[in-house]
XYZ file of C-alpha atoms in Angstrom:
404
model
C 8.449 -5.083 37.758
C 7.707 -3.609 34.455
C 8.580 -5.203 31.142
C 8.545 -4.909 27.865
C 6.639 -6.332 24.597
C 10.011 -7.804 23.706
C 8.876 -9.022 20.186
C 9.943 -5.866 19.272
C 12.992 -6.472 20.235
C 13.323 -8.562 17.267
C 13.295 -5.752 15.006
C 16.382 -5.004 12.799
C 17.456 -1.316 13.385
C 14.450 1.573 12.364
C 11.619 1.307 9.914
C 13.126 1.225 6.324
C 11.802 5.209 5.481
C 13.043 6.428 8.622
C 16.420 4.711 7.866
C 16.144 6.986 4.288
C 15.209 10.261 6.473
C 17.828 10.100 8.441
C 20.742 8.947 5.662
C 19.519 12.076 3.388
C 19.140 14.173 6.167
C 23.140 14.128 6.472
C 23.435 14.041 3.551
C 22.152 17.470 3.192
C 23.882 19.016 6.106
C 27.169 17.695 4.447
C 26.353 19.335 1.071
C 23.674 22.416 1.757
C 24.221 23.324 -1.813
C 22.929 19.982 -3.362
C 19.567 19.275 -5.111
C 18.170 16.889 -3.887
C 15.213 14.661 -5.591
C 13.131 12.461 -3.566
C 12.023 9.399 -5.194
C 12.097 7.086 -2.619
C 9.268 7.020 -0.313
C 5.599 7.098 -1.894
C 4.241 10.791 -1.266
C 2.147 12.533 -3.587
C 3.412 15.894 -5.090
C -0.119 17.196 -7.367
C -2.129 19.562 -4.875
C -6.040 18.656 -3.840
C -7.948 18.066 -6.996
C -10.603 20.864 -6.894
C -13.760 19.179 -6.055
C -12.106 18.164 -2.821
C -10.938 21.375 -2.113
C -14.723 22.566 -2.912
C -16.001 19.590 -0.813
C -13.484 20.797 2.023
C -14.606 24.266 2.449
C -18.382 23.111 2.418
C -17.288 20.679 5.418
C -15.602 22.973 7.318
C -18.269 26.022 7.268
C -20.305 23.440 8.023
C -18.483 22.563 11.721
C -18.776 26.474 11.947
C -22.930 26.337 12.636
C -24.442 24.887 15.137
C -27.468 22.971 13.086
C -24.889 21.600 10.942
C -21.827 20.724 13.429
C -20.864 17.366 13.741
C -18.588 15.480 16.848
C -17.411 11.491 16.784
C -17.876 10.450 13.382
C -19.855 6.845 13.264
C -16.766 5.020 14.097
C -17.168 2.313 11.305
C -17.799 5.557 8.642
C -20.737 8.290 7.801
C -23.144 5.781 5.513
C -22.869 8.499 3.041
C -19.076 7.705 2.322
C -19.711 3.719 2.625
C -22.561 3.337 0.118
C -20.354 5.472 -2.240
C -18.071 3.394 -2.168
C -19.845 0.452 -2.483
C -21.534 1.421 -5.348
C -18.599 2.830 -7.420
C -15.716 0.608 -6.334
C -17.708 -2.840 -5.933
C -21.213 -2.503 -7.008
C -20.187 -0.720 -10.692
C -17.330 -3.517 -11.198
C -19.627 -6.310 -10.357
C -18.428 -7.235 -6.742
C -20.944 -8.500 -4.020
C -20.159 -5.647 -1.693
C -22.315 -4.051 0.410
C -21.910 -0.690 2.718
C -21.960 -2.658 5.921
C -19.037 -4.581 4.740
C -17.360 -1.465 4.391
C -15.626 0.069 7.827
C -13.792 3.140 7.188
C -10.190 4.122 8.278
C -7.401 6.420 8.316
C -5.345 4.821 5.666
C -4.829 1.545 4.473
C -1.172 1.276 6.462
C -3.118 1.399 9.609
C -5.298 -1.085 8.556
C -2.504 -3.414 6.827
C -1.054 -3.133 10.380
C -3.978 -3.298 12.645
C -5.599 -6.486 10.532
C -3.401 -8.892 12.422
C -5.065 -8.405 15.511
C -8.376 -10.214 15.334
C -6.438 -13.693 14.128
C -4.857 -15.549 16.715
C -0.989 -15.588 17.565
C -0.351 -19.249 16.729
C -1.320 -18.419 12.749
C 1.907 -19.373 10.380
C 2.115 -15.767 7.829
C 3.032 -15.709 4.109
C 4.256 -12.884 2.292
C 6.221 -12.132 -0.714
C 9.368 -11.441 -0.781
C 10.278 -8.390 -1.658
C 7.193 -7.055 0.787
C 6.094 -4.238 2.200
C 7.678 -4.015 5.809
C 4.110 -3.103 7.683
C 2.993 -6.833 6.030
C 5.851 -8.402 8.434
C 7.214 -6.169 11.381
C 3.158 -5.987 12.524
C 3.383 -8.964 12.935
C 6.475 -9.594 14.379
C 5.642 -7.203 17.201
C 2.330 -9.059 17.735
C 4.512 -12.555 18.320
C 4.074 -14.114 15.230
C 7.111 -15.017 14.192
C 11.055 -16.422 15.352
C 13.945 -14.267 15.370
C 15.586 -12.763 12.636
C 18.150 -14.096 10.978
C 21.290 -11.486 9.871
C 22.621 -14.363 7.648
C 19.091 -15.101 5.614
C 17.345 -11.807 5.992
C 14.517 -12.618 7.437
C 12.427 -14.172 10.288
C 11.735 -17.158 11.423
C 8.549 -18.701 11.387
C 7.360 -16.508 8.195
C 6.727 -18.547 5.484
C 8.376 -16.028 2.257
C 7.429 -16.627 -1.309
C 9.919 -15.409 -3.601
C 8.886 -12.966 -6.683
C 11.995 -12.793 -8.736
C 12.870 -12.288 -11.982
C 12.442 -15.907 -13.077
C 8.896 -16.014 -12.017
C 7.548 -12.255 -13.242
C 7.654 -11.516 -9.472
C 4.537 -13.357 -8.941
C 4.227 -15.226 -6.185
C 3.919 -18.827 -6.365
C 1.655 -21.238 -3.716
C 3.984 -22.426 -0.905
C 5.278 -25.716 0.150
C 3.986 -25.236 3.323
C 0.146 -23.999 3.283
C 0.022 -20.622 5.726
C -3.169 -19.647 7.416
C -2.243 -15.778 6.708
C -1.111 -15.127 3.313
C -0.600 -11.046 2.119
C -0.745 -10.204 -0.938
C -0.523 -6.754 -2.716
C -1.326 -5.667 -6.607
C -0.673 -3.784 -8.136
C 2.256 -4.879 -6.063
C 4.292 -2.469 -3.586
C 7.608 -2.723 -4.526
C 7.670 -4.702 -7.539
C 5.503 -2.831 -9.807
C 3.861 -5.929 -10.796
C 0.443 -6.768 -11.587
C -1.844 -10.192 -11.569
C -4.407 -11.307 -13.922
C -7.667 -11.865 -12.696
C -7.235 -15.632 -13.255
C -3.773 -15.957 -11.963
C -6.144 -14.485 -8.365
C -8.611 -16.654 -9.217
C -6.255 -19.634 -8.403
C -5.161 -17.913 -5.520
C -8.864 -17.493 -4.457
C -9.724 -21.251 -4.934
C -6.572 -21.971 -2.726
C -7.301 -19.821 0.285
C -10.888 -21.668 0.405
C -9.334 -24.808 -0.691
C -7.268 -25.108 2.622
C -9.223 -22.617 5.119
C -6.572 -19.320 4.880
C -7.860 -15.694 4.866
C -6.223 -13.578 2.035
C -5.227 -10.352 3.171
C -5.571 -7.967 -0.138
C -3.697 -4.832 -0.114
C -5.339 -3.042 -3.670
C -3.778 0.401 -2.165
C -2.788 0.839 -6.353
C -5.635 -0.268 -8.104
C -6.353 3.461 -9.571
C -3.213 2.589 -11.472
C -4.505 -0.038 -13.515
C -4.126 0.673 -17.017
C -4.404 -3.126 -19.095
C -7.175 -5.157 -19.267
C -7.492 -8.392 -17.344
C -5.854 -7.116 -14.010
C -8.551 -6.964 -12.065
C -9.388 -3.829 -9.435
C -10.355 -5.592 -6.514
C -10.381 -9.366 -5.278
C -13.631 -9.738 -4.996
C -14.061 -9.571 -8.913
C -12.908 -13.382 -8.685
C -15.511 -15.996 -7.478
C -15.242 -16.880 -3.970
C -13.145 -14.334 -2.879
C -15.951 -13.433 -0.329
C -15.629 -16.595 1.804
C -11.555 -15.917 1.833
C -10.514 -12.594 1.487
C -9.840 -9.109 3.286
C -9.357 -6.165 1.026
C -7.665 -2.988 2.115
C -7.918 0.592 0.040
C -6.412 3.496 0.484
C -7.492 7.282 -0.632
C -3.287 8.361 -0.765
C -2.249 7.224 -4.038
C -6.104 7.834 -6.110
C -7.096 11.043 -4.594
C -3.380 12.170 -3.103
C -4.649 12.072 0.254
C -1.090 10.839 2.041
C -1.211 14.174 4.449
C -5.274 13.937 4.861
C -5.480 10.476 5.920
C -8.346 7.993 4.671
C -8.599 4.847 3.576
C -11.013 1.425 4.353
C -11.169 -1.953 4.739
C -13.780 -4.813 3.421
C -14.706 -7.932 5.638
C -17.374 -9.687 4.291
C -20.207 -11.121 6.320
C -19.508 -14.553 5.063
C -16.079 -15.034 5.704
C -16.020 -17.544 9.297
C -12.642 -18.990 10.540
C -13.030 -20.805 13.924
C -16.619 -20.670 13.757
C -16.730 -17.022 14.223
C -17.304 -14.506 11.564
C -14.803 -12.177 10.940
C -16.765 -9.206 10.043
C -17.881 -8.821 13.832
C -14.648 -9.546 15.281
C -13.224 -6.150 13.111
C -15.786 -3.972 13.957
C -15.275 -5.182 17.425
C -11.549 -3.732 17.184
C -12.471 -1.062 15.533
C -15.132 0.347 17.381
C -13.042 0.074 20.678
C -9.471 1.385 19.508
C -10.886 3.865 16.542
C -13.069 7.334 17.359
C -13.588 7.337 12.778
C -12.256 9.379 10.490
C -13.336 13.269 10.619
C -16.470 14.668 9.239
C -14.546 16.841 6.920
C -12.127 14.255 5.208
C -15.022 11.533 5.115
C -16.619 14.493 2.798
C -14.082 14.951 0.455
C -13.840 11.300 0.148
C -17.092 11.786 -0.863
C -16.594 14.156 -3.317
C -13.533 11.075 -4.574
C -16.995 9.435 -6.464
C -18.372 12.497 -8.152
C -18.345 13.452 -11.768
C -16.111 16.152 -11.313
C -13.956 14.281 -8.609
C -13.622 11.325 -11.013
C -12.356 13.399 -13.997
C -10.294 15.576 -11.877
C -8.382 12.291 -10.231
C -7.941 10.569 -13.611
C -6.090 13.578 -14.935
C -3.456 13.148 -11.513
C -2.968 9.559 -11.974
C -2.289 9.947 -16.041
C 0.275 12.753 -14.766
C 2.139 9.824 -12.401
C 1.953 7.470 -14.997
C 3.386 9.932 -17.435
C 6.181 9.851 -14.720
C 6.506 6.549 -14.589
C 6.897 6.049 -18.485
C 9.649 8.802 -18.139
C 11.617 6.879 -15.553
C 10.851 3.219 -16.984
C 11.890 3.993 -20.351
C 14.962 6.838 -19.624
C 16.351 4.382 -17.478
C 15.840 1.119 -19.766
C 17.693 3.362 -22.991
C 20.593 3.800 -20.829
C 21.143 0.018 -19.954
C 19.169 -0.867 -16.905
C 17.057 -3.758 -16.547
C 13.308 -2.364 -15.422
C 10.013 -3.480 -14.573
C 7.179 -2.354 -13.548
C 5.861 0.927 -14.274
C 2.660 0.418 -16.223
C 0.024 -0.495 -13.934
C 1.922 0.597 -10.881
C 3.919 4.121 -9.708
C 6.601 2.198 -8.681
C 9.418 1.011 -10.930
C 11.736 -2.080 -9.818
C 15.331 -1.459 -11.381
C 18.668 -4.034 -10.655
C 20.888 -2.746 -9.725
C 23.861 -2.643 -12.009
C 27.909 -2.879 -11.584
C 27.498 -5.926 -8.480
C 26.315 -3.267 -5.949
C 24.248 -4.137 -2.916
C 21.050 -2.432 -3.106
C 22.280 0.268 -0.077
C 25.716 0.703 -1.778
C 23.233 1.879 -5.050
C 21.243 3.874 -2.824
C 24.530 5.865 -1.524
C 26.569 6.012 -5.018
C 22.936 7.481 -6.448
C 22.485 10.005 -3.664
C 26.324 11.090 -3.672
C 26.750 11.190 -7.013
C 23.409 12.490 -8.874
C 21.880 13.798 -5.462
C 18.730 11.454 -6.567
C 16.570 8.946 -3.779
C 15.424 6.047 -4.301
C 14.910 2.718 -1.952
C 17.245 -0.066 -1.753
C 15.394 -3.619 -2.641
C 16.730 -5.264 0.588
C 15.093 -3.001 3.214
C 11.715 -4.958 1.230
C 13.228 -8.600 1.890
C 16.090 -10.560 0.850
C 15.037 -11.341 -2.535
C 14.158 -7.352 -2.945
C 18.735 -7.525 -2.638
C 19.976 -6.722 -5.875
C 16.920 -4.358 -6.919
C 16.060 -0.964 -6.203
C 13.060 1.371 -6.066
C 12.040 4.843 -7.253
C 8.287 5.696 -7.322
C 6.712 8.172 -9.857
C 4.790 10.805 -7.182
C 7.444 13.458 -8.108
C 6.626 16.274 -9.957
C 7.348 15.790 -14.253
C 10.105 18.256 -14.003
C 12.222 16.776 -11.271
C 11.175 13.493 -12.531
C 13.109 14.479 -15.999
C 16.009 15.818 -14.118
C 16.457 12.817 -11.751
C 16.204 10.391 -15.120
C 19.019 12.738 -17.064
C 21.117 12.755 -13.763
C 20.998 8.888 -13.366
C 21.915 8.668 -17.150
C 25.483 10.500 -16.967
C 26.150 8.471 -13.905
């Protein structure tokens, strides 16, 4: 008889975007003359900077010859794409990183996903709460965790560390120590970011009790004050503790290209075995690596040109997110976020749930966002709208929310 991974079973309804899809969706069918303007899930708007487009075209007529064609891609990454990133995103900050640390992907939410499966079942999880859903349901479906509870919103067995407004949504060190603990800054939803010595205590935890920090820095390109540090592995230590995860979406607006990678250093050992093989064990069997032609325009991420190019599109987000942080905070909202993040974390005003928000804003100004609660029970109350929208709609969507 055939059965089922019933874990999943203990899923709440869809995934929180598809939940959004499919409420605009009718939406739209039930008013065909509305404008609609998406600022709810995080996709990029700017087109290809050109040195990737440059770098893409190179690629590609190079597949077209024979003496220059190229099948399976290395399947931990081309060494050209790893020691460019080692140099420019670890080596140029300061960060022991080298290329063989470095196994390349097809975005970091595979990765933030896939992560869970080289640790063993009977590991207690810690996230914050508001979280990103991949952080949690991956993990559900893998066995992780109890059932969830309706009443509480959330699961069983997860050990959830609140970042509220009382505590600058910052996540504070748990009664109960985990052996997984996520963490993600600049933070997805919150818009939040940590000091380097605020990690550094975080650091000196993990290795304190024998976790593994799982470090999403997806947003890191984002970072516009001093003292937030880039990647974990700018604090002391963090090699012995921590996973980071990148992504290529939000930097180099490569959400429809798919790219993104994942550091394991050599020396971090749990259970006497190091984790660095145990990845590239999973990822060599499950993962044929990324294409030729997209591991070349992440290339072309590091040049001059690429560089310049990329800073201009993240200064045009942020410009975005100024627009919506401070539109929204003249006209009575309380806001956050929206400096060193393209995310901005609103309450909600008037005593609304977070979904009863998200339907007055889409019936009334035709505007998306994301309710807080499809993030985590402490996300109730709050609301999202990211900054990837294009200035103009971004103005409109801000002047539409003000004569609500």
């Amino acid at each position: 008889m055939v059965t089922v991974n019933r874990n999943y079973l203990k899923l709440p309804g869809s995934y929180l975007f598809s939940t959004i899809a499919k409420k605009v969706n009718i939406f739209q069918e039930e008013n065909p003359q509305a404008s609609v303007i998406r600022l709810g899930i995080g996709d990029v708007t700017q087109p290809l900077a050109p040195a990737i487009i440059d770098s893409l075209h190179r690629s590609v007529d190079e597949m077209g010859h024979r003496e220059t064609f190229r099948g399976y891609a290395p399947d931990l990454g081309y060494d050209f794409l790893r020691d460019a990133i080692a140099k420019n995103d670890y080596r140029d900050r300061g960060c022991d990183i080298s290329a063989d640390e470095i196994f390349v992907s097809d975005g970091a939410k595979s990765d933030s996903g896939n992560i869970q499966e080289i640790f063993g079942t009977d590991n207690k999880v810690a996230v914050c709460d508001p979280v990103y859903p991949v952080y949690v349901d991956t993990n559900v479906m893998a066995g992780r965790t109890g059932a969830y509870s309706q009443e509480k919103g959330c699961f069983d067995g997860v050990i959830y560390m609140p970042c509220t407004a009382d505590n600058g949504f910052m996540p504070e060190f748990p009664e109960e120590v985990p052996d997984l603990i996520y963490l993600c800054f600049p933070n997805n939803p919150t818009g939040g970011a940590i000091t380097k010595e605020r990690l550094q205590e975080w650091v000196d935890y993990a290795n304190r009790y024998g976790c593994v920090i799982i470090y999403d820095a997806a947003y890191e390109a984002y970072i516009s004050q001093e003292g937030i540090p880039h990647s974990i592995y700018e604090c002391e230590g963090a090699r012995t503790c921590a996973i980071e995860l990148r992504s290529f979406s939000k930097n180099a607006g490569f959400t429809g290209v798919r790219l993104g990678f994942t550091v394991v250093p050599k020396d971090l050992v749990r259970d006497g075995v190091q984790l660095h093989r145990l990845w590239a064990r999973r990822h060599g069997t499950k993962f044929n690596g990324a294409p030729y032609i997209v591991q070349r325009a992440g290339e072309s991420v590091y040049s001059p040109e690429g560089k310049q190019q990329l800073a201009q599109q993240v200064a045009y987000y942020m410009r975005n997110a100024r627009v919506i942080h401070d539109g929204l905070q003249d006209a009575g909202y309380s806001v956050y976020g929206g400096v060193d993040a393209p995310y901005i974390w609103l309450a909600v005003p008037n005593g609304m749930s977070s979904w009863e928000f998200f339907d007055h804003l889409l019936s009334q100004a035709h505007v998306v966002g994301t309710p807080g609660s499809g993030f985590g029970a402490n996300g109730e109350g709050y609301f999202r709208l990211t900054a990837f929208s294009t200035y103009e709609n971004t103005v409109e969507a801000v002047e539409r929310m003000k004569k609500m």
